[in-house]
Amino acid sequence: MSAYPSSGSLMGRTPPSAQELRNRQRISTWLFAICFMLVGMIALGGYTRLTGSGLSIMDWRPITGMIPPLSHAEWERQFALYKTIPQYKILHDGFGLAGFQQIFWAEWTHRFWGRLMGLVLLVPLVWFSITGALGRGLALRLVLFFVLGGLQGAIGWFMVASGFNPDSTAVAPVRLVLHLCCAFALYIAILWTALSVRTPRPAFIPATPEAVRIHRLVWAICLLVGITVIAGGFTAGTHAGFAYNTFPLMDGHLIPPGYARLHPFWLNWFQNIPAIQFDHRLLATTTALLIGFTIVLGLRTPQLGRDVHGALVVLGWLVLLQYALGVTTLLLVVPVWAGTVHQTCAAIVLTAAIVTLHRLRGVGRP
Ligand code: HEM
């Protein structure tokens, strides 16, 4: 019996059978496990970037690349390839084979984890489809996620390839942001699907003006967290975190001098370090304030129920933690541990925002 048909018991018209409930449980647990692995992937991606490891594997072999170098000669070949790019001379000159192996393993683990996630998605997908546990709609959606996951690997390579240009020592910021955004978008899609399989029918919340307003505010929060993440991607991609390491002022000013140095004006948001860092701070502050405001209103709206109140409070604590981590990363001039934890916590804040939104689906839906 399907765990996610487009009609019938899971839409609440007829009570689900015990078998359906079991399938729902198994399928959503599997999808939550993939979400967990995706957060791990985001953390690994941050670590790889911050340790300058991302350019260490200079070929793109989706299947055979799973096997790391097995002989000294192969290690030497890979190292010789790496020595040809400017990043080696500028960042890692003379670090020897042992140093190269260290950055190689970071990038290899990142790519291996991606392949492993593909398998964790594909094998149960085939099994659940054969046994009839998956409805057609859900099966097709999961196949699409599998294809998008593969595409994300290709985008990763598109990003890495930009770092091999003769005049660059790091990847192009726009491609880094593209890779980061696609990772987050896929994560949101799988998370939403997992939540919907686990709880297909939202708890009814009367559509009072207060409840409708909170629903809209949580939509706005999700959007703002997303934009702040993109701004964080540009902060990381342009190494903007290595400048203006004071808070809240930047070079003694609230708005840094040189914010509008580039023309046309919008170019500053993507290429001008003071503007990029200021925008990330401003967006993060607006996000945190909006979450605070929504919590105050939400807790005064009893019809939202305990689940929504609980989700809002968790979201509030997480955004505070994320804000503090951002400031710490900045003041300590981007140590690897802080940058990695800050990037990972962004995914967790987004998770809390999406869970809150999911719990509010029942506004006005009896
Ligand atoms: C809602 C709050 C915040 C969110 C969701 C957020 C999100 C992010 C993300 C996703 C990245 C990394 C992107 C990537 O590695 O590609 C990032 C980087 C960064 N963020 Fe935030 N951030 C927040 C608050 C802050 C605050 C308050 C500060 C400091 C004032 C800050 C400072 C930084 C710095 C310096 C980086 C670059 C670190 C690096 O190079 O790895 N963030 N942020």
CSV table of C-alpha atoms and ligand atoms in Angstrom, one decimal:
chain,number,residue,atom,x,y,z
A,1,MET,CA,0.0,0.0,0.0
A,2,SER,CA,1.3,3.5,-0.9
A,3,ALA,CA,2.6,5.7,1.8
A,4,TYR,CA,1.9,8.9,-0.1
A,5,PRO,CA,-0.9,8.7,-2.6
A,6,SER,CA,-2.4,11.8,-4.0
A,7,SER,CA,-5.8,11.0,-2.5
A,8,GLY,CA,-7.5,8.6,-0.1
A,9,SER,CA,-6.6,8.0,3.5
A,10,LEU,CA,-3.5,10.0,3.7
A,11,MET,CA,-5.3,13.1,2.6
A,12,GLY,CA,-7.5,12.4,5.6
A,13,ARG,CA,-10.6,11.2,3.8
A,14,THR,CA,-10.5,7.7,5.2
A,15,PRO,CA,-8.5,6.5,8.2
A,16,PRO,CA,-5.1,5.0,7.2
A,17,SER,CA,-4.5,1.3,7.7
A,18,ALA,CA,-1.9,0.0,10.0
A,19,GLN,CA,0.2,-1.0,7.0
A,20,GLU,CA,0.0,2.5,5.6
A,21,LEU,CA,1.1,4.0,8.9
A,22,ARG,CA,4.0,1.6,9.0
A,23,ASN,CA,5.1,2.6,5.5
A,24,ARG,CA,4.8,6.3,6.3
A,25,GLN,CA,7.0,5.8,9.3
A,26,ARG,CA,9.6,3.8,7.4
A,27,ILE,CA,9.7,6.2,4.4
A,28,SER,CA,9.8,9.4,6.4
A,29,THR,CA,12.6,8.0,8.6
A,30,TRP,CA,14.6,7.1,5.5
A,31,LEU,CA,14.0,10.6,4.1
A,32,PHE,CA,15.0,12.2,7.4
A,33,ALA,CA,18.2,10.2,7.4
A,34,ILE,CA,19.0,11.7,3.9
A,35,CYS,CA,18.3,15.2,5.3
A,36,PHE,CA,20.7,14.4,8.2
A,37,MET,CA,23.3,13.3,5.6
A,38,LEU,CA,22.7,16.5,3.6
A,39,VAL,CA,23.5,18.6,6.7
A,40,GLY,CA,26.7,16.6,7.1
A,41,MET,CA,27.5,17.3,3.4
A,42,ILE,CA,27.0,21.0,4.0
A,43,ALA,CA,29.4,20.8,7.0
A,44,LEU,CA,32.0,18.9,5.0
A,45,GLY,CA,31.7,21.4,2.1
A,46,GLY,CA,32.4,24.2,4.6
A,47,TYR,CA,35.4,22.4,6.0
A,48,THR,CA,36.7,21.6,2.5
A,49,ARG,CA,36.5,25.2,1.5
A,50,LEU,CA,38.0,26.7,4.7
A,51,THR,CA,41.0,24.3,4.6
A,52,GLY,CA,41.7,25.3,0.9
A,53,SER,CA,41.2,21.6,-0.1
A,54,GLY,CA,38.6,22.0,-2.8
A,55,LEU,CA,40.9,22.2,-5.8
A,56,SER,CA,43.1,19.2,-4.8
A,57,ILE,CA,41.3,16.6,-7.1
A,58,MET,CA,41.8,17.9,-10.6
A,59,ASP,CA,39.7,15.4,-12.5
A,60,TRP,CA,36.0,14.6,-12.6
A,61,ARG,CA,35.3,10.9,-12.7
A,62,PRO,CA,31.8,10.4,-11.3
A,63,ILE,CA,32.2,6.6,-10.8
A,64,THR,CA,35.9,5.6,-10.8
A,65,GLY,CA,36.8,8.7,-8.7
A,66,MET,CA,35.4,6.8,-5.7
A,67,ILE,CA,38.7,4.9,-5.6
A,68,PRO,CA,41.5,7.1,-4.1
A,69,PRO,CA,45.1,6.7,-5.2
A,70,LEU,CA,46.3,3.2,-4.4
A,71,SER,CA,50.0,3.5,-5.3
A,72,HIS,CA,52.8,6.0,-4.6
A,73,ALA,CA,53.1,6.7,-8.3
A,74,GLU,CA,49.4,7.7,-8.5
A,75,TRP,CA,49.8,10.0,-5.4
A,76,GLU,CA,52.7,11.6,-7.1
A,77,ARG,CA,50.7,12.0,-10.4
A,78,GLN,CA,47.9,13.7,-8.5
A,79,PHE,CA,50.3,15.9,-6.6
A,80,ALA,CA,52.1,16.9,-9.8
A,81,LEU,CA,48.8,17.9,-11.4
A,82,TYR,CA,48.0,20.1,-8.3
A,83,LYS,CA,51.4,21.8,-8.5
A,84,THR,CA,50.5,23.2,-11.9
A,85,ILE,CA,47.7,25.5,-10.5
A,86,PRO,CA,48.4,28.9,-9.0
A,87,GLN,CA,46.7,27.9,-5.7
A,88,TYR,CA,49.5,25.6,-4.9
A,89,LYS,CA,52.2,28.2,-5.3
A,90,ILE,CA,50.3,30.9,-3.4
A,91,LEU,CA,48.6,28.9,-0.6
A,92,HIS,CA,50.4,25.6,-0.1
A,93,ASP,CA,53.9,26.0,-1.7
A,94,GLY,CA,56.3,23.4,-0.3
A,95,PHE,CA,53.8,21.5,1.9
A,96,GLY,CA,55.0,18.2,0.4
A,97,LEU,CA,53.2,15.0,-0.4
A,98,ALA,CA,51.9,14.6,3.2
A,99,GLY,CA,50.3,18.1,3.1
A,100,PHE,CA,48.8,17.3,-0.3
A,101,GLN,CA,47.3,14.1,1.0
A,102,GLN,CA,45.7,15.9,3.8
A,103,ILE,CA,43.8,18.3,1.6
A,104,PHE,CA,43.1,15.5,-0.9
A,105,TRP,CA,41.3,13.4,1.7
A,106,ALA,CA,39.1,16.4,2.7
A,107,GLU,CA,37.9,16.8,-0.9
A,108,TRP,CA,37.7,13.1,-1.5
A,109,THR,CA,35.5,12.6,1.6
A,110,HIS,CA,33.2,15.4,0.4
A,111,ARG,CA,32.8,13.8,-3.0
A,112,PHE,CA,32.5,10.3,-1.4
A,113,TRP,CA,29.8,11.4,0.9
A,114,GLY,CA,27.8,12.8,-2.1
A,115,ARG,CA,28.1,9.4,-3.9
A,116,LEU,CA,27.0,7.6,-0.7
A,117,MET,CA,24.0,9.9,-0.4
A,118,GLY,CA,23.1,9.0,-4.0
A,119,LEU,CA,23.1,5.3,-3.0
A,120,VAL,CA,21.2,5.9,0.2
A,121,LEU,CA,18.5,7.5,-1.9
A,122,LEU,CA,18.5,5.1,-4.8
A,123,VAL,CA,18.6,1.7,-3.2
A,124,PRO,CA,15.6,2.1,-0.8
A,125,LEU,CA,13.8,4.0,-3.6
A,126,VAL,CA,14.0,0.9,-5.8
A,127,TRP,CA,13.1,-1.4,-2.9
A,128,PHE,CA,10.1,0.7,-1.8
A,129,SER,CA,8.9,1.0,-5.4
A,130,ILE,CA,9.1,-2.7,-6.1
A,131,THR,CA,7.3,-3.6,-2.8
A,132,GLY,CA,4.5,-1.1,-3.6
A,133,ALA,CA,5.2,1.0,-0.5
A,134,LEU,CA,5.7,4.2,-2.6
A,135,GLY,CA,2.9,5.9,-4.5
A,136,ARG,CA,3.7,6.9,-8.1
A,137,GLY,CA,3.7,10.6,-7.3
A,138,LEU,CA,6.2,10.3,-4.5
A,139,ALA,CA,8.3,7.8,-6.4
A,140,LEU,CA,8.6,10.2,-9.3
A,141,ARG,CA,9.4,13.1,-7.0
A,142,LEU,CA,12.2,11.1,-5.4
A,143,VAL,CA,13.6,10.1,-8.8
A,144,LEU,CA,13.7,13.9,-9.6
A,145,PHE,CA,15.6,14.5,-6.3
A,146,PHE,CA,18.1,11.8,-7.4
A,147,VAL,CA,18.6,13.5,-10.7
A,148,LEU,CA,19.0,16.9,-9.0
A,149,GLY,CA,21.5,15.4,-6.6
A,150,GLY,CA,23.6,14.2,-9.6
A,151,LEU,CA,23.2,17.7,-11.1
A,152,GLN,CA,24.5,19.2,-7.8
A,153,GLY,CA,27.7,17.1,-8.2
A,154,ALA,CA,28.1,18.5,-11.7
A,155,ILE,CA,27.6,22.0,-10.4
A,156,GLY,CA,30.2,21.2,-7.8
A,157,TRP,CA,32.6,20.4,-10.6
A,158,PHE,CA,31.6,23.5,-12.5
A,159,MET,CA,32.5,25.5,-9.4
A,160,VAL,CA,35.9,23.6,-8.8
A,161,ALA,CA,36.9,24.1,-12.4
A,162,SER,CA,36.7,27.9,-12.1
A,163,GLY,CA,39.6,27.6,-9.5
A,164,PHE,CA,41.9,26.2,-12.1
A,165,ASN,CA,42.1,29.4,-14.2
A,166,PRO,CA,45.6,30.7,-14.5
A,167,ASP,CA,44.7,33.9,-12.6
A,168,SER,CA,42.7,32.5,-9.7
A,169,THR,CA,43.6,30.9,-6.4
A,170,ALA,CA,40.0,30.1,-5.4
A,171,VAL,CA,36.7,29.3,-7.0
A,172,ALA,CA,34.5,32.0,-8.6
A,173,PRO,CA,32.2,33.4,-5.8
A,174,VAL,CA,29.1,33.2,-8.0
A,175,ARG,CA,29.7,29.5,-8.7
A,176,LEU,CA,30.2,28.9,-5.0
A,177,VAL,CA,26.9,30.6,-4.2
A,178,LEU,CA,25.2,28.6,-6.9
A,179,HIS,CA,26.5,25.3,-5.5
A,180,LEU,CA,25.5,26.4,-1.9
A,181,CYS,CA,22.0,27.5,-3.0
A,182,CYS,CA,21.3,24.3,-4.9
A,183,ALA,CA,22.4,22.3,-1.9
A,184,PHE,CA,20.0,24.3,0.4
A,185,ALA,CA,17.2,24.1,-2.2
A,186,LEU,CA,17.5,20.3,-2.5
A,187,TYR,CA,17.7,20.1,1.3
A,188,ILE,CA,14.4,22.1,1.7
A,189,ALA,CA,12.6,19.9,-0.9
A,190,ILE,CA,13.6,16.6,0.7
A,191,LEU,CA,12.9,17.9,4.2
A,192,TRP,CA,9.4,19.2,3.2
A,193,THR,CA,8.7,15.8,1.6
A,194,ALA,CA,9.8,13.9,4.7
A,195,LEU,CA,7.7,16.1,6.9
A,196,SER,CA,4.7,15.7,4.7
A,197,VAL,CA,5.0,11.9,4.5
A,198,ARG,CA,5.3,11.8,8.4
A,199,THR,CA,2.3,14.2,8.9
A,200,PRO,CA,0.3,14.3,5.7
A,201,ARG,CA,-2.7,16.0,7.4
A,202,PRO,CA,-2.0,19.3,9.1
A,203,ALA,CA,-3.6,20.1,12.4
A,204,PHE,CA,-6.4,22.6,11.8
A,205,ILE,CA,-5.7,26.1,12.9
A,206,PRO,CA,-8.7,28.6,12.7
A,207,ALA,CA,-7.8,31.3,10.1
A,208,THR,CA,-8.1,34.3,12.5
A,209,PRO,CA,-6.3,37.5,11.4
A,210,GLU,CA,-3.6,36.8,14.0
A,211,ALA,CA,-3.0,33.2,12.8
A,212,VAL,CA,-2.9,34.3,9.1
A,213,ARG,CA,-0.4,37.0,10.0
A,214,ILE,CA,1.9,34.6,11.8
A,215,HIS,CA,1.7,32.2,8.8
A,216,ARG,CA,2.8,35.1,6.5
A,217,LEU,CA,5.5,36.2,8.9
A,218,VAL,CA,7.0,32.7,8.9
A,219,TRP,CA,6.9,32.6,5.1
A,220,ALA,CA,8.9,35.9,5.2
A,221,ILE,CA,11.3,34.4,7.8
A,222,CYS,CA,12.0,31.4,5.5
A,223,LEU,CA,12.7,33.8,2.6
A,224,LEU,CA,14.9,36.1,4.7
A,225,VAL,CA,16.9,33.2,6.1
A,226,GLY,CA,17.4,32.0,2.4
A,227,ILE,CA,18.6,35.5,1.3
A,228,THR,CA,20.9,35.7,4.4
A,229,VAL,CA,22.4,32.3,3.4
A,230,ILE,CA,23.0,33.6,-0.1
A,231,ALA,CA,24.7,36.8,1.3
A,232,GLY,CA,26.8,34.4,3.6
A,233,GLY,CA,27.8,32.6,0.4
A,234,PHE,CA,29.1,35.8,-1.1
A,235,THR,CA,30.8,36.7,2.2
A,236,ALA,CA,32.6,33.3,2.1
A,237,GLY,CA,33.3,33.3,-1.6
A,238,THR,CA,34.9,36.8,-1.7
A,239,HIS,CA,36.8,36.1,1.6
A,240,ALA,CA,35.0,39.2,3.1
A,241,GLY,CA,35.2,37.7,6.6
A,242,PHE,CA,39.0,38.4,6.6
A,243,ALA,CA,38.3,42.2,6.6
A,244,TYR,CA,36.5,44.5,9.1
A,245,ASN,CA,37.0,42.1,12.0
A,246,THR,CA,35.1,44.3,14.5
A,247,PHE,CA,31.5,44.3,15.5
A,248,PRO,CA,29.1,46.1,15.3
A,249,LEU,CA,31.1,48.9,13.7
A,250,MET,CA,33.1,48.4,10.4
A,251,ASP,CA,36.2,50.5,10.3
A,252,GLY,CA,34.6,52.7,13.0
A,253,HIS,CA,31.4,53.2,11.0
A,254,LEU,CA,28.0,51.6,11.0
A,255,ILE,CA,28.0,51.6,7.2
A,256,PRO,CA,31.5,51.1,6.0
A,257,PRO,CA,33.1,53.8,3.8
A,258,GLY,CA,33.4,52.5,0.3
A,259,TYR,CA,30.1,50.7,0.4
A,260,ALA,CA,29.1,52.1,-3.0
A,261,ARG,CA,32.6,52.1,-4.6
A,262,LEU,CA,31.5,50.2,-7.7
A,263,HIS,CA,29.2,51.3,-10.6
A,264,PRO,CA,26.5,50.4,-11.4
A,265,PHE,CA,25.4,50.3,-7.7
A,266,TRP,CA,24.1,46.7,-7.7
A,267,LEU,CA,27.6,45.4,-8.5
A,268,ASN,CA,28.6,46.3,-4.9
A,269,TRP,CA,26.3,43.5,-3.5
A,270,PHE,CA,28.3,40.8,-5.4
A,271,GLN,CA,31.9,42.1,-5.8
A,272,ASN,CA,32.6,44.8,-3.2
A,273,ILE,CA,33.9,43.4,0.1
A,274,PRO,CA,32.6,46.1,2.5
A,275,ALA,CA,29.2,46.0,0.9
A,276,ILE,CA,29.0,42.2,0.9
A,277,GLN,CA,29.9,42.0,4.6
A,278,PHE,CA,27.6,44.8,5.6
A,279,ASP,CA,24.7,43.3,3.7
A,280,HIS,CA,25.2,39.9,5.4
A,281,ARG,CA,25.2,41.6,8.8
A,282,LEU,CA,22.2,43.7,8.0
A,283,LEU,CA,20.2,40.7,6.6
A,284,ALA,CA,21.2,38.6,9.6
A,285,THR,CA,20.1,41.3,12.0
A,286,THR,CA,16.8,41.8,10.2
A,287,THR,CA,16.2,38.0,10.2
A,288,ALA,CA,16.9,37.7,13.9
A,289,LEU,CA,14.6,40.7,14.7
A,290,LEU,CA,11.8,39.4,12.5
A,291,ILE,CA,12.0,36.0,14.3
A,292,GLY,CA,12.0,37.7,17.7
A,293,PHE,CA,8.9,39.8,16.7
A,294,THR,CA,7.1,36.7,15.3
A,295,ILE,CA,7.8,34.8,18.5
A,296,VAL,CA,6.3,37.6,20.6
A,297,LEU,CA,3.2,37.7,18.4
A,298,GLY,CA,3.0,34.0,18.1
A,299,LEU,CA,3.2,33.2,21.8
A,300,ARG,CA,0.2,35.6,22.2
A,301,THR,CA,-1.9,33.6,19.8
A,302,PRO,CA,-3.1,30.6,21.7
A,303,GLN,CA,-5.0,29.0,18.7
A,304,LEU,CA,-1.6,28.2,17.0
A,305,GLY,CA,-1.2,25.4,19.5
A,306,ARG,CA,1.8,24.0,21.4
A,307,ASP,CA,3.5,22.5,18.3
A,308,VAL,CA,3.8,25.8,16.6
A,309,HIS,CA,4.8,27.6,19.8
A,310,GLY,CA,7.5,25.0,20.4
A,311,ALA,CA,8.8,25.3,16.9
A,312,LEU,CA,9.0,29.1,17.1
A,313,VAL,CA,10.9,29.0,20.4
A,314,VAL,CA,13.4,26.6,19.0
A,315,LEU,CA,13.8,28.8,15.9
A,316,GLY,CA,14.5,31.8,18.3
A,317,TRP,CA,17.2,30.0,20.2
A,318,LEU,CA,18.8,28.7,17.0
A,319,VAL,CA,19.0,32.1,15.3
A,320,LEU,CA,20.6,33.6,18.5
A,321,LEU,CA,23.2,30.8,18.4
A,322,GLN,CA,23.8,31.4,14.6
A,323,TYR,CA,24.1,35.1,15.2
A,324,ALA,CA,26.7,34.6,18.0
A,325,LEU,CA,28.5,32.1,15.8
A,326,GLY,CA,28.7,34.6,12.9
A,327,VAL,CA,30.1,37.3,15.2
A,328,THR,CA,32.6,34.8,16.6
A,329,THR,CA,33.7,33.8,13.1
A,330,LEU,CA,34.2,37.4,12.2
A,331,LEU,CA,36.1,38.5,15.4
A,332,LEU,CA,38.4,35.4,15.3
A,333,VAL,CA,39.1,36.1,11.6
A,334,VAL,CA,37.4,32.9,10.2
A,335,PRO,CA,39.1,30.0,12.0
A,336,VAL,CA,38.2,26.7,10.2
A,337,TRP,CA,36.1,25.4,13.2
A,338,ALA,CA,34.0,28.5,13.5
A,339,GLY,CA,33.4,28.9,9.8
A,340,THR,CA,32.4,25.3,9.5
A,341,VAL,CA,30.0,25.4,12.5
A,342,HIS,CA,28.5,28.7,11.3
A,343,GLN,CA,27.8,27.3,7.8
A,344,THR,CA,26.3,24.1,9.3
A,345,CYS,CA,24.2,26.0,11.8
A,346,ALA,CA,22.7,28.0,8.9
A,347,ALA,CA,21.2,24.7,7.6
A,348,ILE,CA,19.8,24.0,11.1
A,349,VAL,CA,18.2,27.5,11.4
A,350,LEU,CA,16.6,26.9,8.0
A,351,THR,CA,15.4,23.5,9.2
A,352,ALA,CA,13.7,25.1,12.2
A,353,ALA,CA,12.1,27.7,9.9
A,354,ILE,CA,10.8,25.1,7.5
A,355,VAL,CA,9.5,22.9,10.3
A,356,THR,CA,7.6,25.9,11.7
A,357,LEU,CA,6.1,26.7,8.3
A,358,HIS,CA,5.1,23.1,7.9
A,359,ARG,CA,3.3,23.1,11.2
A,360,LEU,CA,1.4,26.2,10.1
A,361,ARG,CA,0.0,24.5,6.9
A,362,GLY,CA,-3.3,23.9,8.8
A,363,VAL,CA,-4.2,27.6,9.0
A,364,GLY,CA,-7.7,27.7,7.6
A,365,ARG,CA,-7.6,24.1,6.4
A,366,PRO,CA,-10.2,22.0,8.2
B,1,HEM,C1,20.6,34.5,10.5
B,1,HEM,C2,21.9,34.6,10.7
B,1,HEM,C3,22.9,34.2,9.8
B,1,HEM,C4,22.9,33.2,8.7
B,1,HEM,C5,21.7,32.4,8.3
B,1,HEM,C6,24.2,33.1,8.2
B,1,HEM,C7,24.6,32.3,7.1
B,1,HEM,C8,25.9,32.2,6.6
B,1,HEM,C9,26.3,31.2,5.7
B,1,HEM,C10,25.4,30.1,5.0
B,1,HEM,C11,27.6,31.4,5.4
B,1,HEM,C12,28.6,30.6,4.6
B,1,HEM,C13,28.3,30.4,3.2
B,1,HEM,C14,29.4,29.5,2.6
B,1,HEM,O1,30.3,29.0,3.2
B,1,HEM,O2,29.3,29.4,1.4
B,1,HEM,C15,28.0,32.5,6.2
B,1,HEM,C16,29.3,33.1,6.2
B,1,HEM,C17,29.7,34.1,7.0
B,1,HEM,N1,29.0,34.7,8.0
B,1,HEM,FE1,27.0,34.4,8.4
B,1,HEM,N2,25.0,34.0,8.8
B,1,HEM,C18,24.3,34.7,9.8
B,1,HEM,C19,24.8,35.7,10.7
B,1,HEM,C20,26.0,36.2,10.6
B,1,HEM,C21,26.5,37.3,11.5
B,1,HEM,C22,25.6,38.1,12.5
B,1,HEM,C23,27.8,37.6,11.2
B,1,HEM,C24,28.7,38.6,11.7
B,1,HEM,C25,28.4,39.8,12.0
B,1,HEM,C26,28.2,36.6,10.1
B,1,HEM,C27,29.4,36.5,9.6
B,1,HEM,C28,29.8,35.7,8.6
B,1,HEM,C29,31.1,35.6,8.1
B,1,HEM,C30,32.3,36.4,8.5
B,1,HEM,C31,31.1,34.6,7.1
B,1,HEM,C32,32.2,34.1,6.2
B,1,HEM,C33,32.9,32.9,6.8
B,1,HEM,C34,33.7,32.1,5.9
B,1,HEM,O3,34.5,32.7,5.1
B,1,HEM,O4,33.6,30.9,6.0
B,1,HEM,N3,27.1,35.8,9.9
B,1,HEM,N4,26.9,33.0,6.9
